[in-house]
XYZ file of C-alpha atoms in Angstrom:
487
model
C -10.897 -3.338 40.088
C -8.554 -6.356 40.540
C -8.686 -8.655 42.965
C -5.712 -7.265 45.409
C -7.376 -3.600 45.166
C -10.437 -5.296 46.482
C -8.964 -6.904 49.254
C -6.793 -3.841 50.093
C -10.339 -1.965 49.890
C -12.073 -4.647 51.926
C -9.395 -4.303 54.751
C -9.334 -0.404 54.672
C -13.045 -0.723 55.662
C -12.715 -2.411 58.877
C -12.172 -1.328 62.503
C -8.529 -1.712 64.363
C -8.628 -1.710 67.996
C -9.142 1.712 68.909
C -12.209 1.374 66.776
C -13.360 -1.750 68.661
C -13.084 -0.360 72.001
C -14.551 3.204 71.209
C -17.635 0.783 69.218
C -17.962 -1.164 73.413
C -17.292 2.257 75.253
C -20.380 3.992 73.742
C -22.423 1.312 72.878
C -21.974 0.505 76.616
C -22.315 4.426 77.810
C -24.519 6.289 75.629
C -27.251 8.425 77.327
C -26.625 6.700 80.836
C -23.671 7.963 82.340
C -25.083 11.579 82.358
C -28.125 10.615 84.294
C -25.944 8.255 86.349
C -26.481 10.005 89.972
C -30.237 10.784 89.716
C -31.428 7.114 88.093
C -28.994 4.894 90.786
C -30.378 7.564 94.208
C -33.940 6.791 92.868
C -33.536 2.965 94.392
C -30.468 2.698 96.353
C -29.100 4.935 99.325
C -24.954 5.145 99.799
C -24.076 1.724 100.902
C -26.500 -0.008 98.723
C -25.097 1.695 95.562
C -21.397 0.776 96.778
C -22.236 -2.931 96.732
C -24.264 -2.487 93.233
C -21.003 -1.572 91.992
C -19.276 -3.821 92.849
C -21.703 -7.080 92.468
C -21.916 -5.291 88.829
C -18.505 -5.159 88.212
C -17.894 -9.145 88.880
C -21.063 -10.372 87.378
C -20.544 -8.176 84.209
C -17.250 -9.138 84.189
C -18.487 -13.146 83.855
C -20.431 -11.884 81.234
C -17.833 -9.418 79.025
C -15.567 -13.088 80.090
C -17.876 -15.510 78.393
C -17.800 -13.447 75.304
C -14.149 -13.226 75.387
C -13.503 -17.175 75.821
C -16.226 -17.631 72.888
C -14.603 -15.137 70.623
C -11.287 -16.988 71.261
C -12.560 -20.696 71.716
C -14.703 -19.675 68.341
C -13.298 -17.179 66.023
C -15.166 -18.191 63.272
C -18.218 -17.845 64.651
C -18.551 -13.769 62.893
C -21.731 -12.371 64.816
C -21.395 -13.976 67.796
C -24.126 -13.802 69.602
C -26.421 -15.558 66.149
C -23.839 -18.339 65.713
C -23.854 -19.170 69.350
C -27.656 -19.409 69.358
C -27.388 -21.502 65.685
C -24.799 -24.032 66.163
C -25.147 -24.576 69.881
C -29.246 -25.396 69.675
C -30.350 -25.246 66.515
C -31.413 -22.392 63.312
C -34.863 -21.387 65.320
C -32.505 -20.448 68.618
C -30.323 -18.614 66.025
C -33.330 -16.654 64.802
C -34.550 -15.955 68.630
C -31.545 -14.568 69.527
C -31.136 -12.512 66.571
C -34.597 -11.371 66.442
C -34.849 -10.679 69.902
C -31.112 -8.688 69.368
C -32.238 -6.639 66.711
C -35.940 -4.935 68.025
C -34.232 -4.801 71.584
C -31.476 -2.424 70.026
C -34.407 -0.893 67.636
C -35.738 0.433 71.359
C -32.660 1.340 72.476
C -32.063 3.814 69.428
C -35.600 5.004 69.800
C -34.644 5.523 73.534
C -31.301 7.956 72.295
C -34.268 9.594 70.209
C -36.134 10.566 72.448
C -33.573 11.838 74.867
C -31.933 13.575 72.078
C -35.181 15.780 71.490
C -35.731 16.008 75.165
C -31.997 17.528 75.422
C -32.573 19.672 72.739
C -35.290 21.185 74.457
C -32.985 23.151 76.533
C -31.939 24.878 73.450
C -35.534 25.708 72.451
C -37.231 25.785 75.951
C -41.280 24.004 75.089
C -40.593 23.107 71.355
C -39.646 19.476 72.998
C -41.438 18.999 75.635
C -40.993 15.105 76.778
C -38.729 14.714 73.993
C -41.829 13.052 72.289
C -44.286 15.417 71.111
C -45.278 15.978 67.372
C -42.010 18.524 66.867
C -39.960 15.620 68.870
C -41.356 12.994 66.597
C -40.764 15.030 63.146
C -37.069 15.886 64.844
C -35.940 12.308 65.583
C -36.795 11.173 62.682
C -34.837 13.162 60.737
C -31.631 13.008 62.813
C -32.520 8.895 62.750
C -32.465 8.766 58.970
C -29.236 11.338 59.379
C -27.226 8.527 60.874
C -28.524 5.957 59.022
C -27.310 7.292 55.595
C -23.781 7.947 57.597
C -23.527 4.113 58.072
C -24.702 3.296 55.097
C -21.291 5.203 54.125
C -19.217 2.349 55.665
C -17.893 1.701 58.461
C -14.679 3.082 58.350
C -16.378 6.742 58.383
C -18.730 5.927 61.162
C -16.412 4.789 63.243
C -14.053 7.646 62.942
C -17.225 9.622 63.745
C -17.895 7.975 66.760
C -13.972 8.168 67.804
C -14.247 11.397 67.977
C -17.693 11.274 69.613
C -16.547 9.483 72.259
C -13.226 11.170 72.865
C -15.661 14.141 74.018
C -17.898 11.977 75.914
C -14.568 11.216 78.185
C -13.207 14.218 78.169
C -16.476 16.057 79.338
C -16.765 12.985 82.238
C -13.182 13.607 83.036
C -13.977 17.416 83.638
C -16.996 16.409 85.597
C -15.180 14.000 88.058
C -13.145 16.518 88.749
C -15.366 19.151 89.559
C -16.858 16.309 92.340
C -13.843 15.602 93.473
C -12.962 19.588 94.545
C -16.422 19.371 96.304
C -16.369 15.922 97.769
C -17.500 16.377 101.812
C -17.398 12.801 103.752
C -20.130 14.021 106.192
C -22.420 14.193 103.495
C -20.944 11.190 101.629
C -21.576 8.961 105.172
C -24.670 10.454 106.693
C -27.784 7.818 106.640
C -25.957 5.571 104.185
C -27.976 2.580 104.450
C -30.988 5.093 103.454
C -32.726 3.941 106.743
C -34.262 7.318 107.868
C -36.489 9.833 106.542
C -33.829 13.468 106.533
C -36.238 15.534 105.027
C -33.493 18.339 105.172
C -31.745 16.434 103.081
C -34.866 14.980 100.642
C -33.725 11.584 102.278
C -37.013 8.889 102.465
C -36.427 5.061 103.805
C -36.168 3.280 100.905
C -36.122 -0.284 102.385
C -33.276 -2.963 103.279
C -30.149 -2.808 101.611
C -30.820 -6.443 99.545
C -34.076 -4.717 98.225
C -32.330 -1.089 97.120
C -29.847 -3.335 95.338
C -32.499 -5.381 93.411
C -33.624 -1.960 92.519
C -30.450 -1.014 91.131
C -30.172 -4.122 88.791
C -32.279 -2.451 85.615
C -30.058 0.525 85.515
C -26.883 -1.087 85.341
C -28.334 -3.848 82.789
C -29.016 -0.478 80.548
C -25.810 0.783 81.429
C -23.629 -2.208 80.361
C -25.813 -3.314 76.989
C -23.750 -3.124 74.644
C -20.599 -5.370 76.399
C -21.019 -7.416 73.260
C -19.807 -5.164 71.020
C -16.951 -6.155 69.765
C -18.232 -9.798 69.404
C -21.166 -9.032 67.108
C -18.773 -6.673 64.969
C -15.799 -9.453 65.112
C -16.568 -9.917 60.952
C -15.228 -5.741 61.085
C -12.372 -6.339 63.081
C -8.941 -5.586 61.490
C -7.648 -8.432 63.704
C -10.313 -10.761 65.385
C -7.623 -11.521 67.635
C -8.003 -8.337 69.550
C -11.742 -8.559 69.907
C -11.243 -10.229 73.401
C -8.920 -7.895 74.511
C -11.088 -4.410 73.299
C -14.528 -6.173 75.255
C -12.463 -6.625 78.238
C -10.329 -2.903 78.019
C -14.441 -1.388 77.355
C -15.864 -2.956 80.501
C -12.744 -1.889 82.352
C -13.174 1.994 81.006
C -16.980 1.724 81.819
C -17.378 0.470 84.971
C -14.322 2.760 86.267
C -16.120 6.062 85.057
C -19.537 4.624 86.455
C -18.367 3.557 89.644
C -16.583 7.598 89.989
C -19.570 8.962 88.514
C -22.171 7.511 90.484
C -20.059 7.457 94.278
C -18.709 11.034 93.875
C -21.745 12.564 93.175
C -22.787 11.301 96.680
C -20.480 12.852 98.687
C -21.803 16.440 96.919
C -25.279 15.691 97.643
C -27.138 13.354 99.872
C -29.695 10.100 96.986
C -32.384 12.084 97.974
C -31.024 15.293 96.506
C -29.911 13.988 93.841
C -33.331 11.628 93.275
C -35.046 14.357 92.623
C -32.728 16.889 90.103
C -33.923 16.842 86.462
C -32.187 15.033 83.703
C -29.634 14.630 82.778
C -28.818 15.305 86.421
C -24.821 15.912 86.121
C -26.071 18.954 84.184
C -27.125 20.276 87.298
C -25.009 19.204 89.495
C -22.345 21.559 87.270
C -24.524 24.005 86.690
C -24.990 24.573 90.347
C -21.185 23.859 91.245
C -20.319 25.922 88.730
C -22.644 28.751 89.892
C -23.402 28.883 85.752
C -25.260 27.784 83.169
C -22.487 27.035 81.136
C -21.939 23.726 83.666
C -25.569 22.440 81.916
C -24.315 23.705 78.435
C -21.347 21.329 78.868
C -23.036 18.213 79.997
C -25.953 18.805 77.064
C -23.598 19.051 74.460
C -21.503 15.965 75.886
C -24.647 14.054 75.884
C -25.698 14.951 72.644
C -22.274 13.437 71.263
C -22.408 10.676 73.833
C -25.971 9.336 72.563
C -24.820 9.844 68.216
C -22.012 7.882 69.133
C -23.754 4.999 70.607
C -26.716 5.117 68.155
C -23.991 4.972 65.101
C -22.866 1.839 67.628
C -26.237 0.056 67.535
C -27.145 1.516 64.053
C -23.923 -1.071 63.213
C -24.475 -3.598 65.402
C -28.466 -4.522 64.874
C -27.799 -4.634 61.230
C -24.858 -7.337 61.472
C -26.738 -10.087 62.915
C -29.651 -10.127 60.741
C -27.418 -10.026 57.753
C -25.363 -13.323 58.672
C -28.474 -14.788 59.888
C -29.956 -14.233 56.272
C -26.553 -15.145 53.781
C -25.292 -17.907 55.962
C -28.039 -19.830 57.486
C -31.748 -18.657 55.988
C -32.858 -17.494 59.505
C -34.295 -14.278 57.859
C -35.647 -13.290 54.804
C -33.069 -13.889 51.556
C -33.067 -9.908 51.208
C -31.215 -9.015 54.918
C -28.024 -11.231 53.534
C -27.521 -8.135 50.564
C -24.503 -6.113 51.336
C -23.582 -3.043 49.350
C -20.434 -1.908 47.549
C -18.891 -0.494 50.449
C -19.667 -3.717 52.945
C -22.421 -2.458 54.337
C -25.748 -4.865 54.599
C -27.825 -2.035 53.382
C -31.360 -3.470 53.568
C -30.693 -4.759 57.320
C -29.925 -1.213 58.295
C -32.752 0.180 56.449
C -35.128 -2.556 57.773
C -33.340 -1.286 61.086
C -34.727 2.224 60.372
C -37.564 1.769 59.392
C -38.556 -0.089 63.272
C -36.629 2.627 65.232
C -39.037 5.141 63.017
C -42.169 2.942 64.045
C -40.961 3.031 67.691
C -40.464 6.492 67.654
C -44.324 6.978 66.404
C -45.253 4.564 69.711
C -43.288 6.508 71.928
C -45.268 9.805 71.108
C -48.384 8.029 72.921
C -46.605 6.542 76.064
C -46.325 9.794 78.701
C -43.225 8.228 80.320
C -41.506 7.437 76.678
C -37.629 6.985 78.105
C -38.072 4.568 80.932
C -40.716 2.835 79.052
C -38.389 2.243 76.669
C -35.186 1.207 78.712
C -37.179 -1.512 80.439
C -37.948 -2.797 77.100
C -34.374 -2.456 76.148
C -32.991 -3.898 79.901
C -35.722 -6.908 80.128
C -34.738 -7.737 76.294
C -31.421 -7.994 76.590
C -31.185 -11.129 78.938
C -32.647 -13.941 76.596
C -29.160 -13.160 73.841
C -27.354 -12.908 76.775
C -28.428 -16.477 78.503
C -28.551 -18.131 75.224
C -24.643 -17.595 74.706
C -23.514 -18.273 78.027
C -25.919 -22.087 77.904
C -23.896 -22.250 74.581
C -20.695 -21.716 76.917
C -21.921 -24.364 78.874
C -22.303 -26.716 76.532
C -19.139 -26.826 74.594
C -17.113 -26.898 78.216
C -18.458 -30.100 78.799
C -17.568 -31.686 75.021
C -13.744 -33.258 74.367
C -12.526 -31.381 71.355
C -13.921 -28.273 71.574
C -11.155 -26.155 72.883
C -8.156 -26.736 70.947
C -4.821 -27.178 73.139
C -3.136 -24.141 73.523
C -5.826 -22.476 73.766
C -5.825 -19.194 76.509
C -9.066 -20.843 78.136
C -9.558 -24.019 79.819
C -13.050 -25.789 79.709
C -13.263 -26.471 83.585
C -12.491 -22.376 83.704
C -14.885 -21.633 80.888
C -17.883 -23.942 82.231
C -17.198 -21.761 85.973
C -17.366 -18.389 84.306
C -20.296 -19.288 82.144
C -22.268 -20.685 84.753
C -21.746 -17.767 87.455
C -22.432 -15.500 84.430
C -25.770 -17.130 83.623
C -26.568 -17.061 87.268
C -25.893 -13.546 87.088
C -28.095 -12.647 84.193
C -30.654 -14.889 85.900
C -31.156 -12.375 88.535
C -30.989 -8.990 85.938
C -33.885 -10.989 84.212
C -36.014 -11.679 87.902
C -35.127 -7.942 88.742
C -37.253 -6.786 85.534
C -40.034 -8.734 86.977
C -42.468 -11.298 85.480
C -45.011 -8.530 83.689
C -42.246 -7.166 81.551
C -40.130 -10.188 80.698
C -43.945 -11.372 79.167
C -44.596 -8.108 77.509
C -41.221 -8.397 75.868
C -41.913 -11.569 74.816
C -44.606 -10.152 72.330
C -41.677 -8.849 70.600
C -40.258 -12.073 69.947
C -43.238 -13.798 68.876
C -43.558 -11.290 66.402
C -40.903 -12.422 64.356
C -42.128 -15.982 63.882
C -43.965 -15.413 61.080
C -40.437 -13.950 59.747
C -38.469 -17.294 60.446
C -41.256 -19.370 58.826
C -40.754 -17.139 55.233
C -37.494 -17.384 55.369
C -37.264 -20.974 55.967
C -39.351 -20.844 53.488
C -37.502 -19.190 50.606
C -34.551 -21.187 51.258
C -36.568 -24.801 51.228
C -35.444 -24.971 54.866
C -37.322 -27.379 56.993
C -39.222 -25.256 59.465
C -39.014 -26.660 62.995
C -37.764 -29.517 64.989
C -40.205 -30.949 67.633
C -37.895 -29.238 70.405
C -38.525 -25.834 68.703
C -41.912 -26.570 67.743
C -42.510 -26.638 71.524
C -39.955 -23.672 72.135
C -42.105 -21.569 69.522
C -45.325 -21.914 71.712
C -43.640 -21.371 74.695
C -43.041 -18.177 73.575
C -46.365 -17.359 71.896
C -48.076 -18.194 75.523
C -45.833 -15.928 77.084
C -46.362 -13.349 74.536
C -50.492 -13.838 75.088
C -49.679 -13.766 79.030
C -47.908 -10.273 78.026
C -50.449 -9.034 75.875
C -53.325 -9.248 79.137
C -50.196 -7.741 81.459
C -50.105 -4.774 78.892
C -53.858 -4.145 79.298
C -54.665 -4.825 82.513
């Protein structure tokens, strides 16, 4: 094969901006839009999920923003969120952030796991029960090792697979918001909106002042946006890296449009304290019962089904990319993450990948409330990448030379975004609470010992006094997490 046929190969292979935005939609949506009105009544009455949305649509907006001024103030930078972490403070930051990245999207896919076999147990009523019972167990990790062999195929099959996955996802929300719409009632939608009184007609409780219910909401919508970063840690797949800011910021738009409708529709059907208390995935029976048919619930199952492959294919993609540049470029990770096979896919990364998501899996059998276990994980996980990036934001706004002129972004606008966005993140993390930021710590001190073979290997020097100190840090959290976990 010559050189051009390579490079014509090579380009073939990568994603155009269709395939960048459908990669943010369902890494973003997954499982959570179909449980949407159940998991956001839980904490919040009518008023206090109206502000949610909209305190989550301008603080993940800072957020999806600081990715988009780093992907265009730092194209080069190919896994973003790694590279920020690297070059703003240092190779051990790097790893932290990667680290922490890949086991927090390991959960996440053992999450869609187990929600996949607890879906399928409408199909075959008590064969998968909890979605992680022996038969649940053997099932995910079949359809896990399903997925990862369609990966491994490249990525311009998977993401024509999840294109299509996610075209069904919409269309199925689409038909949903509709059927709301046609039953919307304002009485219902405005009685006892601040969830002040106890309607036990209506399955209403108090469930505090509005500031509290919105603190409650935080964790769900930090599950429900995860995945805002999609585009930036697959920028090294992108057709044109030039459209990576512009898919992030069309994603967030789709997402927090179809939430928002999804979430305040619902409540003008049925008062939170109906709809706290439906089984999930709760839009199934909200059709099912506006529908006056099961087929409503066949509908939303299937839709789910495709809706959780899509965004598993999604973090399948994404955890694999960061170890992989972390490994060839920098000797963060072990030499053998940096290998990439013939069709551009880092092969061992995504195996490596696997092979956690099947030992989570295994956990999850023993843990009765698997799911939300597992989201928490995911949710409290997420911030550390997440503040790392924007402090990197920070930094470069306040050196001369770092933004180029002509460039779309000014520094004073930059260092604004990137500090409201890290103030923003700040309170997602405090939401979580102490006890599971420390037990999600244990993760990341975990994957010392990794960093100090692969500094190893590659004759590396292994820590500077700032990340000597940085490295215990974390191991006393992890210790402090360890006596949370048992106490």
């Amino acid at each position: 094969m010559d050189d051009a046929e390579r490079a014509k190969k090579a380009e073939a292979g990568k994603m155009g901006f269709v395939g960048l935005v459908a990669l943010c939609v369902s890494a973003m949506v997954g499982s959570g839009v179909f449980d949407l009105p159940k998991n956001m009544s839980q904490v919040a009455g009518v008023n206090a999920q109206l502000i949610a949305w909209i305190t989550t649509a301008i603080g993940i907006w800072f957020i999806a923003e600081t990715f988009v001024i780093l992907s265009d103030v730092k194209p080069d930078l190919q896994a973003g969120l790694y590279k920020y972490g690297e070059i703003g403070f240092g190779p051990f930051t790097g790893f932290f952030t990667a680290w922490g990245y890949f086991v927090c999207e390991c959960a996440a896919n053992a999450a869609y796991a187990v929600l996949t076999m607890s879906t399928l147990d409408y199909f075959f009523p008590g064969t998968f029960t909890g979605g992680n019972n022996w038969p649940s167990v053997i099932g995910a990790s079949i359809i896990t090792w399903l997925l990862t062999a369609l990966v491994l195929r490249g990525v311009e099959v998977s993401s024509t697979v999840q294109k299509f996955a996610t075209a069904i996802m919409l269309a199925v929300v689409v038909v949903f918001l509709v059927t709301v719409i046609s039953h919307f009632n304002l009485s219902t939608f405005t009685t006892n909106a601040n969830a002040s009184q106890a309607i036990p007609s209506r399955g209403d409780k108090p469930m505090g002042s509005v500031m509290h219910q919105l603190m409650g909401t935080m964790m769900v919508t930090l599950w429900l946006f995860g995945g805002v970063e999609g585009a930036v840690v697959m920028s090294g797949k992108a057709r044109n890296p030039k459209q990576v800011p512009k898919a992030t910021i069309t994603g967030f738009i789709i997402c927090i449009v179809m939430y928002t409708l999804v979430g305040m529709l619902s409540l003008g059907v049925y008062s939170y304290g109906q709809l706290a208390h439906l089984t999930s995935p709760s839009t199934a029976y909200i059709l099912t019962d506006l529908w006056h048919s099961t087929i409503g619930r066949d509908v939303i199952t299937v839709a789910l089904l495709f809706a959780v492959f899509s965004s598993w294919i999604s973090w399948i993609q994404m955890l694999a990319e960061l170890p992989q540049h972390a490994a060839s470029e920098d000797g963060a990770f072990p030499r053998a993450f940096a290998h990439v096979s013939k069709r551009n896919v880092p092969d061992f990364s995504v195996i490596m990948a696997t092979l956690v998501i099947q030992v989570i899996i295994i956990i999850a059998h023993f843990d009765l409330n698997a799911y939300q276990m597992l989201l928490t994980v995911v949710g409290t996980m997420t911030v550390p990448p997440y503040l790392i990036s924007e402090m990197y934001l920070i930094k470069i706004s306040r050196k001369d030379g770092e933004f180029a002129k002509g460039a779309k972004h000014s520094p004073r606008k930059a260092m604004i975004i990137a500090v409201l966005a890290l103030a923003y993140t700040l309170i997602m993390g405090v939401s979580a609470g102490i006890k599971y930021t420390a037990i999600a710590f244990i993760a990341y001190a975990i994957g010392i010992p990794f960093y100090i073979w692969a500094r190893k290997q590659y004759n590396k020097p292994m820590f500077t006094k700032g990340e000597a100190v940085f490295a215990i840090i974390i191991v006393a959290v992890a210790v402090y997490g360890i006596y949370a976990l048992m106490a």
